[in-house]
Amino acid sequence: AQGLKNMSIRGLKKKQPKTFKVKIITVDAEMEFSCEVLDQEIPKEDPVSFHFLAKFYPEKVEEELLQEITQHLFFLQVKKQILDEEIYCSPEATVLLASYAVQAKYGDYDPNFHEPGFLAHDELLPKRVLRQYQLTAEMWEEKITAWYAEHRGIARDEAEMNYLKIAQDLEMYGVNYFPIQNKNHTDLLLGVDAKGIHIYSINNRFSPNKSFEWSSIRNISYSEKELTIKPLDKKAEVFKFFSSQLKVNKLIFQLCIGNHDLFMRRRKVDSIEIQQMKAQAREEKARKKMENQRLAREKQLREEAERAKEELERRLFQLEDEARQANEALLRSQEAAELLAEKAQIAEEEAKLLAQNAAEAEQERQRLEITALKSKEEKRLMEQKMREAELIAVKLVKESDRRAKEAEHLKQDLHEAREAERKAKQKLLDITRINYPVSSAPLLDMMLCGATLSCFSPMCAPRLDYLEKSRKFEDRLKELKSEIHALKLEEKQAGLYSHWNEVLGSLDRSLGTVAALFQSKPLALLMIKYQKHEPF
């Protein structure tokens, strides 16, 4: 039993195959698993790495990439070739391609979610383009986002397909380049793609110097380092070129066979298997399109619901704000009403006060009007009295002039009388000295005195009348002045104060003139001597 057990263990050990680790690297993922060892050489690296890439490029991506996973992987491969500058693309086209790549990765643009800087960690443009234009990352992001916002509603597979449709028209799309030499040992580049074989200058990969379409090639053969292309036209020149390594020629030959085979297949009726695959792909695309439309519709409805909700919230907030403002306005209106009521009460009281003041003012106006009428009448009377006083003053001035002339005549007569008296005295003395003794002198004086009194007594009567009239006139003037002063106090409010000042000034001047006339020296002296009964 022990021997059988050992034999079974050894048998199991012999049956276990040898394996090795394999790493499959795709454009967006890596996978590791174990594989059995077959009759082939195995690289000594652990694990053995295999890069999963498309070897043959389709002519029309929309017709040939049937499955979504194939399309996605091919999109990632072409995108990496453009970013690594293996496929040349103009700066304008790279921005548009970047916008489709962003749409495929992030979906529809949402300014609330895709804030500035959301593309900071994404590689979207070739370094050559970034070096060519001195723009900041923010500027590039703004340009890409402007295109990205236009792709709203495009699903991921549609965005990737639009990217590939633009890429397949680029000059370097799907071309595998190999360094070769012609028979003259001139360095050239040989390019193989889905349309044929192209010969390029060593420094120009865009425009081929010579091209052989697959439909015009009859045969391709190689031996060691030489590769021969025979055109379908037998008269055409056979093209021969040389490569540096046998493996390169073998790879070129395999690419040519594969691309030629695909070229011919595309131009034939599809097989049943291909037709079924295309039908399934169309159905799948139609289903996905309907699903995308349904999702887009639901998304649109959600967005509309969100917008309606936001609008309702905004409207609610607006209504609340309007209600708050209305409430505040109501409070302000109430306060304003209370204030207006207070103002109305104050205005009513002021109106009453103004009415009272108006009544008082009307009474005052009537009183002033009566006073003005009275003052006007009194003014008229005073003007009349003033005119009478002026007339009296003029008469007095004339009378004083006449009296002054009479005084001058009297003075002359007095002088003549004195001279006659002196002469008569002297003559009388001379006579008495001769006829009478000295004891009779007093009698002579009495005689002379009596003679003097009897001589001048007729002249004294007019002067007494004149003095009496002057005194009465002065008394009348004083009375007028007193009346004017009394009226002046009453008329001061009626604006007649300055007028009565002029009247008083005029009367004062008249009184001054009369007083000056009465103060004339000859007349005063005559009056004094008359009152004392002194002899002239």
GROMACS .gro file of C-alpha atoms in nm, residues 107-506:
model
  400
  107GLY     CA    1  -2.044   6.294  -1.954
  108ASP     CA    2  -2.244   6.613  -2.003
  109TYR     CA    3  -2.092   6.941  -1.892
  110ASP     CA    4  -2.234   7.076  -1.567
  111PRO     CA    5  -2.096   7.418  -1.463
  112ASN     CA    6  -2.200   7.353  -1.104
  113PHE     CA    7  -2.001   7.029  -1.091
  114HIS     CA    8  -1.722   7.082  -1.342
  115GLU     CA    9  -1.560   7.379  -1.176
  116PRO     CA   10  -1.239   7.541  -1.308
  117GLY     CA   11  -0.943   7.307  -1.260
  118PHE     CA   12  -1.133   6.978  -1.304
  119LEU     CA   13  -0.910   6.888  -1.603
  120ALA     CA   14  -0.584   6.965  -1.423
  121HIS     CA   15  -0.483   6.597  -1.393
  122ASP     CA   16  -0.595   6.484  -1.740
  123GLU     CA   17  -0.352   6.452  -2.031
  124LEU     CA   18  -0.546   6.586  -2.326
  125LEU     CA   19  -0.302   6.768  -2.557
  126PRO     CA   20   0.035   6.668  -2.710
  127LYS     CA   21   0.339   6.830  -2.554
  128ARG     CA   22   0.430   6.970  -2.892
  129VAL     CA   23   0.110   7.177  -2.895
  130LEU     CA   24   0.167   7.295  -2.536
  131ARG     CA   25   0.518   7.409  -2.630
  132GLN     CA   26   0.403   7.575  -2.950
  133TYR     CA   27   0.163   7.814  -2.777
  134GLN     CA   28   0.251   8.005  -2.462
  135LEU     CA   29  -0.080   7.945  -2.287
  136THR     CA   30  -0.145   7.855  -1.926
  137ALA     CA   31  -0.323   7.537  -1.821
  138GLU     CA   32  -0.626   7.749  -1.728
  139MET     CA   33  -0.639   7.896  -2.079
  140TRP     CA   34  -0.620   7.552  -2.243
  141GLU     CA   35  -0.891   7.424  -2.009
  142GLU     CA   36  -1.112   7.719  -2.101
  143LYS     CA   37  -1.071   7.645  -2.474
  144ILE     CA   38  -1.144   7.272  -2.430
  145THR     CA   39  -1.442   7.341  -2.202
  146ALA     CA   40  -1.593   7.576  -2.461
  147TRP     CA   41  -1.609   7.282  -2.710
  148TYR     CA   42  -1.698   7.034  -2.436
  149ALA     CA   43  -2.011   7.229  -2.342
  150GLU     CA   44  -2.134   7.191  -2.704
  151HIS     CA   45  -2.139   6.808  -2.683
  152ARG     CA   46  -2.424   6.789  -2.434
  153GLY     CA   47  -2.640   6.480  -2.478
  154ILE     CA   48  -2.373   6.269  -2.655
  155ALA     CA   49  -2.317   5.926  -2.498
  156ARG     CA   50  -1.973   5.783  -2.427
  157ASP     CA   51  -1.963   5.546  -2.726
  158GLU     CA   52  -2.081   5.826  -2.959
  159ALA     CA   53  -1.815   6.065  -2.827
  160GLU     CA   54  -1.544   5.797  -2.881
  161MET     CA   55  -1.673   5.726  -3.232
  162ASN     CA   56  -1.670   6.098  -3.318
  163TYR     CA   57  -1.312   6.110  -3.193
  164LEU     CA   58  -1.213   5.818  -3.420
  165LYS     CA   59  -1.394   5.965  -3.721
  166ILE     CA   60  -1.173   6.273  -3.697
  167ALA     CA   61  -0.858   6.068  -3.627
  168GLN     CA   62  -0.902   5.833  -3.927
  169ASP     CA   63  -0.866   6.129  -4.165
  170LEU     CA   64  -0.524   6.227  -4.030
  171GLU     CA   65  -0.228   6.161  -4.264
  172MET     CA   66  -0.037   5.941  -4.018
  173TYR     CA   67  -0.340   5.740  -3.898
  174GLY     CA   68  -0.278   5.362  -3.905
  175VAL     CA   69   0.059   5.390  -4.082
  176ASN     CA   70   0.345   5.166  -3.960
  177TYR     CA   71   0.682   5.314  -4.063
  178PHE     CA   72   0.999   5.115  -4.132
  179PRO     CA   73   1.344   5.243  -4.233
  180ILE     CA   74   1.458   5.103  -4.572
  181GLN     CA   75   1.703   5.171  -4.853
  182ASN     CA   76   1.649   5.161  -5.227
  183LYS     CA   77   1.886   5.000  -5.472
  184ASN     CA   78   2.092   5.320  -5.473
  185HIS     CA   79   2.132   5.285  -5.091
  186THR     CA   80   1.922   5.597  -5.027
  187ASP     CA   81   1.758   5.604  -4.684
  188LEU     CA   82   1.381   5.603  -4.710
  189LEU     CA   83   1.073   5.522  -4.503
  190LEU     CA   84   0.824   5.254  -4.598
  191GLY     CA   85   0.473   5.290  -4.463
  192VAL     CA   86   0.205   5.021  -4.451
  193ASP     CA   87  -0.158   5.101  -4.378
  194ALA     CA   88  -0.508   4.983  -4.465
  195LYS     CA   89  -0.498   5.143  -4.811
  196GLY     CA   90  -0.159   5.025  -4.939
  197ILE     CA   91   0.219   5.070  -4.929
  198HIS     CA   92   0.377   5.418  -4.934
  199ILE     CA   93   0.733   5.537  -4.980
  200TYR     CA   94   0.837   5.852  -4.787
  201SER     CA   95   1.143   6.068  -4.761
  202ILE     CA   96   1.334   6.019  -4.439
  203ASN     CA   97   1.222   6.362  -4.306
  204ASN     CA   98   0.864   6.366  -4.434
  205ARG     CA   99   0.600   6.127  -4.302
  206PHE     CA  100   0.299   6.320  -4.431
  207SER     CA  101   0.320   6.317  -4.811
  208PRO     CA  102   0.450   5.994  -4.973
  209ASN     CA  103   0.679   6.012  -5.274
  210LYS     CA  104   0.522   5.698  -5.419
  211SER     CA  105   0.220   5.486  -5.324
  212PHE     CA  106   0.102   5.135  -5.417
  213GLU     CA  107  -0.265   5.070  -5.343
  214TRP     CA  108  -0.357   4.712  -5.254
  215SER     CA  109  -0.577   4.689  -5.557
  216SER     CA  110  -0.280   4.767  -5.786
  217ILE     CA  111  -0.032   4.519  -5.628
  218ARG     CA  112   0.000   4.176  -5.787
  219ASN     CA  113   0.255   4.018  -5.558
  220ILE     CA  114   0.482   4.090  -5.259
  221SER     CA  115   0.783   3.872  -5.180
  222TYR     CA  116   1.095   3.887  -4.967
  223SER     CA  117   1.419   3.694  -4.932
  224GLU     CA  118   1.632   3.768  -4.634
  225LYS     CA  119   1.679   4.150  -4.642
  226GLU     CA  120   1.524   4.215  -4.982
  227LEU     CA  121   1.153   4.285  -5.034
  228THR     CA  122   0.994   4.305  -5.379
  229ILE     CA  123   0.665   4.468  -5.479
  230LYS     CA  124   0.527   4.365  -5.817
  231PRO     CA  125   0.251   4.589  -5.959
  232LEU     CA  126  -0.059   4.441  -6.124
  233ASP     CA  127   0.043   4.618  -6.442
  234LYS     CA  128   0.317   4.402  -6.586
  235LYS     CA  129   0.461   4.695  -6.773
  236ALA     CA  130   0.511   4.890  -6.450
  237GLU     CA  131   0.850   4.886  -6.280
  238VAL     CA  132   0.907   4.635  -6.002
  239PHE     CA  133   1.000   4.809  -5.678
  240LYS     CA  134   1.273   4.655  -5.464
  241PHE     CA  135   1.402   4.777  -5.129
  242PHE     CA  136   1.624   4.651  -4.851
  243SER     CA  137   1.596   4.653  -4.474
  244SER     CA  138   1.868   4.614  -4.217
  245GLN     CA  139   1.724   4.305  -4.042
  246LEU     CA  140   1.551   3.988  -4.149
  247LYS     CA  141   1.290   4.024  -3.873
  248VAL     CA  142   1.191   4.363  -4.006
  249ASN     CA  143   1.130   4.223  -4.353
  250LYS     CA  144   0.923   3.943  -4.202
  251LEU     CA  145   0.713   4.191  -4.005
  252ILE     CA  146   0.663   4.409  -4.312
  253PHE     CA  147   0.556   4.105  -4.510
  254GLN     CA  148   0.302   4.001  -4.243
  255LEU     CA  149   0.156   4.353  -4.225
  256CYS     CA  150   0.125   4.368  -4.601
  257ILE     CA  151  -0.052   4.031  -4.620
  258GLY     CA  152  -0.290   4.117  -4.336
  259ASN     CA  153  -0.383   4.464  -4.464
  260HIS     CA  154  -0.419   4.333  -4.820
  261ASP     CA  155  -0.647   4.055  -4.702
  262LEU     CA  156  -0.864   4.300  -4.504
  263PHE     CA  157  -0.867   4.538  -4.800
  264MET     CA  158  -1.002   4.268  -5.026
  265ARG     CA  159  -1.256   4.149  -4.769
  266ARG     CA  160  -1.399   4.499  -4.728
  267ARG     CA  161  -1.475   4.505  -5.098
  268LYS     CA  162  -1.655   4.172  -5.105
  269VAL     CA  163  -1.993   4.066  -4.975
  270ASP     CA  164  -1.977   4.005  -4.604
  271SER     CA  165  -1.988   3.649  -4.486
  272ILE     CA  166  -2.286   3.516  -4.290
  273GLU     CA  167  -2.087   3.543  -3.972
  274ILE     CA  168  -1.994   3.905  -4.040
  275GLN     CA  169  -2.348   3.990  -4.140
  276GLN     CA  170  -2.478   3.841  -3.819
  277MET     CA  171  -2.219   4.034  -3.621
  278LYS     CA  172  -2.315   4.357  -3.797
  279ALA     CA  173  -2.684   4.289  -3.742
  280GLN     CA  174  -2.622   4.224  -3.375
  281ALA     CA  175  -2.409   4.536  -3.359
  282ARG     CA  176  -2.685   4.742  -3.524
  283GLU     CA  177  -2.942   4.600  -3.286
  284GLU     CA  178  -2.715   4.665  -2.995
  285LYS     CA  179  -2.653   5.020  -3.114
  286ALA     CA  180  -3.025   5.073  -3.167
  287ARG     CA  181  -3.096   4.934  -2.821
  288LYS     CA  182  -2.826   5.149  -2.668
  289LYS     CA  183  -2.949   5.446  -2.861
  290MET     CA  184  -3.298   5.396  -2.729
  291GLU     CA  185  -3.157   5.337  -2.384
  292ASN     CA  186  -2.948   5.650  -2.414
  293GLN     CA  187  -3.250   5.841  -2.536
  294ARG     CA  188  -3.452   5.706  -2.245
  295LEU     CA  189  -3.173   5.796  -2.003
  296ALA     CA  190  -3.136   6.132  -2.169
  297ARG     CA  191  -3.511   6.184  -2.140
  298GLU     CA  192  -3.507   6.080  -1.776
  299LYS     CA  193  -3.207   6.300  -1.717
  300GLN     CA  194  -3.382   6.584  -1.893
  301LEU     CA  195  -3.694   6.524  -1.684
  302ARG     CA  196  -3.483   6.515  -1.370
  303GLU     CA  197  -3.309   6.832  -1.473
  304GLU     CA  198  -3.642   6.992  -1.554
  305ALA     CA  199  -3.776   6.872  -1.219
  306GLU     CA  200  -3.466   7.010  -1.049
  307ARG     CA  201  -3.506   7.336  -1.234
  308ALA     CA  202  -3.876   7.343  -1.147
  309LYS     CA  203  -3.787   7.267  -0.787
  310GLU     CA  204  -3.522   7.537  -0.788
  311GLU     CA  205  -3.771   7.772  -0.954
  312LEU     CA  206  -4.035   7.685  -0.692
  313GLU     CA  207  -3.780   7.731  -0.416
  314ARG     CA  208  -3.671   8.057  -0.571
  315ARG     CA  209  -4.033   8.161  -0.609
  316LEU     CA  210  -4.107   8.054  -0.251
  317PHE     CA  211  -3.808   8.248  -0.131
  318GLN     CA  212  -3.921   8.540  -0.344
  319LEU     CA  213  -4.275   8.517  -0.202
  320GLU     CA  214  -4.137   8.493   0.150
  321ASP     CA  215  -3.918   8.792   0.079
  322GLU     CA  216  -4.215   8.977  -0.071
  323ALA     CA  217  -4.427   8.881   0.233
  324ARG     CA  218  -4.152   9.002   0.462
  325GLN     CA  219  -4.123   9.324   0.267
  326ALA     CA  220  -4.503   9.360   0.267
  327ASN     CA  221  -4.508   9.304   0.643
  328GLU     CA  222  -4.232   9.557   0.687
  329ALA     CA  223  -4.421   9.794   0.456
  330LEU     CA  224  -4.736   9.736   0.663
  331LEU     CA  225  -4.548   9.815   0.982
  332ARG     CA  226  -4.401  10.121   0.818
  333SER     CA  227  -4.748  10.217   0.694
  334GLN     CA  228  -4.889  10.179   1.044
  335GLU     CA  229  -4.608  10.386   1.185
  336ALA     CA  230  -4.658  10.636   0.904
  337ALA     CA  231  -5.034  10.639   0.976
  338GLU     CA  232  -4.972  10.702   1.345
  339LEU     CA  233  -4.722  10.970   1.254
  340LEU     CA  234  -4.967  11.121   1.007
  341ALA     CA  235  -5.239  11.114   1.273
  342GLU     CA  236  -5.009  11.298   1.511
  343LYS     CA  237  -4.916  11.538   1.235
  344ALA     CA  238  -5.286  11.584   1.151
  345GLN     CA  239  -5.362  11.661   1.514
  346ILE     CA  240  -5.072  11.901   1.530
  347ALA     CA  241  -5.181  12.050   1.198
  348GLU     CA  242  -5.536  12.088   1.332
  349GLU     CA  243  -5.407  12.262   1.643
  350GLU     CA  244  -5.180  12.477   1.429
  351ALA     CA  245  -5.479  12.553   1.203
  352LYS     CA  246  -5.680  12.661   1.506
  353LEU     CA  247  -5.391  12.870   1.627
  354LEU     CA  248  -5.347  13.016   1.281
  355ALA     CA  249  -5.720  13.089   1.263
  356GLN     CA  250  -5.698  13.263   1.599
  357ASN     CA  251  -5.389  13.450   1.486
  358ALA     CA  252  -5.567  13.534   1.162
  359ALA     CA  253  -5.865  13.671   1.358
  360GLU     CA  254  -5.633  13.869   1.581
  361ALA     CA  255  -5.443  13.986   1.276
  362GLU     CA  256  -5.772  14.090   1.114
  363GLN     CA  257  -5.869  14.281   1.428
  364GLU     CA  258  -5.525  14.438   1.438
  365ARG     CA  259  -5.557  14.521   1.069
  366GLN     CA  260  -5.894  14.684   1.130
  367ARG     CA  261  -5.755  14.871   1.430
  368LEU     CA  262  -5.454  14.981   1.229
  369GLU     CA  263  -5.684  15.078   0.945
  370ILE     CA  264  -5.894  15.287   1.186
  371THR     CA  265  -5.575  15.422   1.341
  372ALA     CA  266  -5.441  15.495   0.995
  373LEU     CA  267  -5.763  15.678   0.906
  374LYS     CA  268  -5.749  15.862   1.235
  375SER     CA  269  -5.383  15.935   1.189
  376LYS     CA  270  -5.453  16.046   0.836
  377GLU     CA  271  -5.718  16.288   0.966
  378GLU     CA  272  -5.493  16.403   1.246
  379LYS     CA  273  -5.210  16.435   0.999
  380ARG     CA  274  -5.431  16.646   0.781
  381LEU     CA  275  -5.526  16.862   1.084
  382MET     CA  276  -5.165  16.887   1.191
  383GLU     CA  277  -5.059  16.980   0.840
  384GLN     CA  278  -5.328  17.245   0.844
  385LYS     CA  279  -5.210  17.368   1.187
  386MET     CA  280  -4.853  17.357   1.061
  387ARG     CA  281  -4.948  17.563   0.760
  388GLU     CA  282  -5.129  17.808   0.993
  389ALA     CA  283  -4.824  17.815   1.219
  390GLU     CA  284  -4.601  17.878   0.919
  391LEU     CA  285  -4.832  18.158   0.809
  392ILE     CA  286  -4.825  18.304   1.161
  393ALA     CA  287  -4.447  18.267   1.163
  394VAL     CA  288  -4.424  18.447   0.829
  395LYS     CA  289  -4.648  18.719   0.960
  396LEU     CA  290  -4.437  18.745   1.275
  397VAL     CA  291  -4.122  18.764   1.064
  398LYS     CA  292  -4.278  19.041   0.859
  399GLU     CA  293  -4.403  19.208   1.176
  400SER     CA  294  -4.060  19.173   1.336
  401ASP     CA  295  -3.899  19.327   1.028
  402ARG     CA  296  -4.146  19.612   1.045
  403ARG     CA  297  -4.084  19.647   1.419
  404ALA     CA  298  -3.714  19.639   1.361
  405LYS     CA  299  -3.742  19.921   1.112
  406GLU     CA  300  -3.960  20.110   1.359
  407ALA     CA  301  -3.700  20.042   1.629
  408GLU     CA  302  -3.433  20.179   1.400
  409HIS     CA  303  -3.641  20.491   1.343
  410LEU     CA  304  -3.710  20.514   1.716
  411LYS     CA  305  -3.342  20.478   1.784
  412GLN     CA  306  -3.276  20.762   1.546
  413ASP     CA  307  -3.550  20.966   1.704
  414LEU     CA  308  -3.413  20.873   2.048
  415HIS     CA  309  -3.072  20.993   1.949
  416GLU     CA  310  -3.212  21.313   1.812
  417ALA     CA  311  -3.428  21.353   2.125
  418ARG     CA  312  -3.129  21.293   2.350
  419GLU     CA  313  -2.933  21.542   2.156
  420ALA     CA  314  -3.223  21.792   2.178
  421GLU     CA  315  -3.262  21.708   2.548
  422ARG     CA  316  -2.894  21.767   2.604
  423LYS     CA  317  -2.909  22.091   2.420
  424ALA     CA  318  -3.226  22.187   2.605
  425LYS     CA  319  -3.068  22.088   2.936
  426GLN     CA  320  -2.765  22.280   2.857
  427LYS     CA  321  -2.967  22.572   2.751
  428LEU     CA  322  -3.190  22.537   3.053
  429LEU     CA  323  -2.887  22.516   3.279
  430ASP     CA  324  -2.744  22.812   3.122
  431ILE     CA  325  -3.072  23.000   3.177
  432THR     CA  326  -3.114  22.879   3.535
  433ARG     CA  327  -2.764  22.972   3.626
  434ILE     CA  328  -2.846  23.319   3.523
  435ASN     CA  329  -3.201  23.349   3.653
  436TYR     CA  330  -3.223  23.108   3.952
  437PRO     CA  331  -3.006  23.021   4.244
  438VAL     CA  332  -2.849  22.685   4.310
  439SER     CA  333  -3.119  22.567   4.554
  440SER     CA  334  -3.363  22.546   4.275
  441ALA     CA  335  -3.176  22.256   4.101
  442PRO     CA  336  -3.402  21.977   4.235
  443LEU     CA  337  -3.700  22.150   4.100
  444LEU     CA  338  -3.532  22.167   3.768
  445ASP     CA  339  -3.471  21.795   3.772
  446MET     CA  340  -3.834  21.731   3.847
  447MET     CA  341  -3.935  21.948   3.566
  448LEU     CA  342  -3.700  21.774   3.333
  449CYS     CA  343  -3.821  21.436   3.446
  450GLY     CA  344  -4.179  21.531   3.407
  451ALA     CA  345  -4.107  21.671   3.071
  452THR     CA  346  -3.940  21.349   2.971
  453LEU     CA  347  -4.226  21.130   3.088
  454SER     CA  348  -4.481  21.348   2.931
  455CYS     CA  349  -4.282  21.353   2.614
  456PHE     CA  350  -4.242  20.972   2.579
  457SER     CA  351  -4.560  20.845   2.730
  458PRO     CA  352  -4.745  20.831   2.391
  459MET     CA  353  -4.476  20.599   2.246
  460CYS     CA  354  -4.488  20.349   2.527
  461ALA     CA  355  -4.844  20.228   2.455
  462PRO     CA  356  -4.766  20.057   2.117
  463ARG     CA  357  -4.477  19.869   2.267
  464LEU     CA  358  -4.696  19.729   2.542
  465ASP     CA  359  -4.934  19.596   2.279
  466TYR     CA  360  -4.649  19.443   2.086
  467LEU     CA  361  -4.512  19.265   2.396
  468GLU     CA  362  -4.856  19.133   2.478
  469LYS     CA  363  -4.900  18.988   2.124
  470SER     CA  364  -4.554  18.834   2.133
  471ARG     CA  365  -4.625  18.664   2.460
  472LYS     CA  366  -4.955  18.525   2.333
  473PHE     CA  367  -4.786  18.400   2.015
  474GLU     CA  368  -4.518  18.222   2.216
  475ASP     CA  369  -4.785  18.059   2.430
  476ARG     CA  370  -4.969  17.941   2.113
  477LEU     CA  371  -4.649  17.800   1.967
  478LYS     CA  372  -4.579  17.611   2.289
  479GLU     CA  373  -4.929  17.463   2.281
  480LEU     CA  374  -4.880  17.349   1.920
  481LYS     CA  375  -4.550  17.193   2.010
  482SER     CA  376  -4.708  17.004   2.301
  483GLU     CA  377  -4.986  16.873   2.078
  484ILE     CA  378  -4.735  16.760   1.817
  485HIS     CA  379  -4.532  16.574   2.081
  486ALA     CA  380  -4.848  16.402   2.203
  487LEU     CA  381  -4.945  16.299   1.851
  488LYS     CA  382  -4.594  16.184   1.774
  489LEU     CA  383  -4.618  15.909   2.034
  490GLU     CA  384  -4.947  15.786   1.883
  491GLU     CA  385  -4.831  15.812   1.522
  492LYS     CA  386  -4.498  15.640   1.576
  493GLN     CA  387  -4.645  15.295   1.483
  494ALA     CA  388  -4.822  15.431   1.175
  495GLY     CA  389  -4.492  15.543   1.012
  496LEU     CA  390  -4.550  15.918   1.069
  497TYR     CA  391  -4.267  15.961   1.315
  498SER     CA  392  -4.021  16.103   1.065
  499HIS     CA  393  -4.287  16.334   0.920
  500TRP     CA  394  -4.371  16.488   1.258
  501ASN     CA  395  -4.000  16.522   1.328
  502GLU     CA  396  -3.981  16.739   1.017
  503VAL     CA  397  -4.286  16.939   1.137
  504LEU     CA  398  -4.131  16.986   1.480
  505GLY     CA  399  -3.803  17.087   1.320
  506SER     CA  400  -3.986  17.340   1.107
   0.00000   0.00000   0.00000
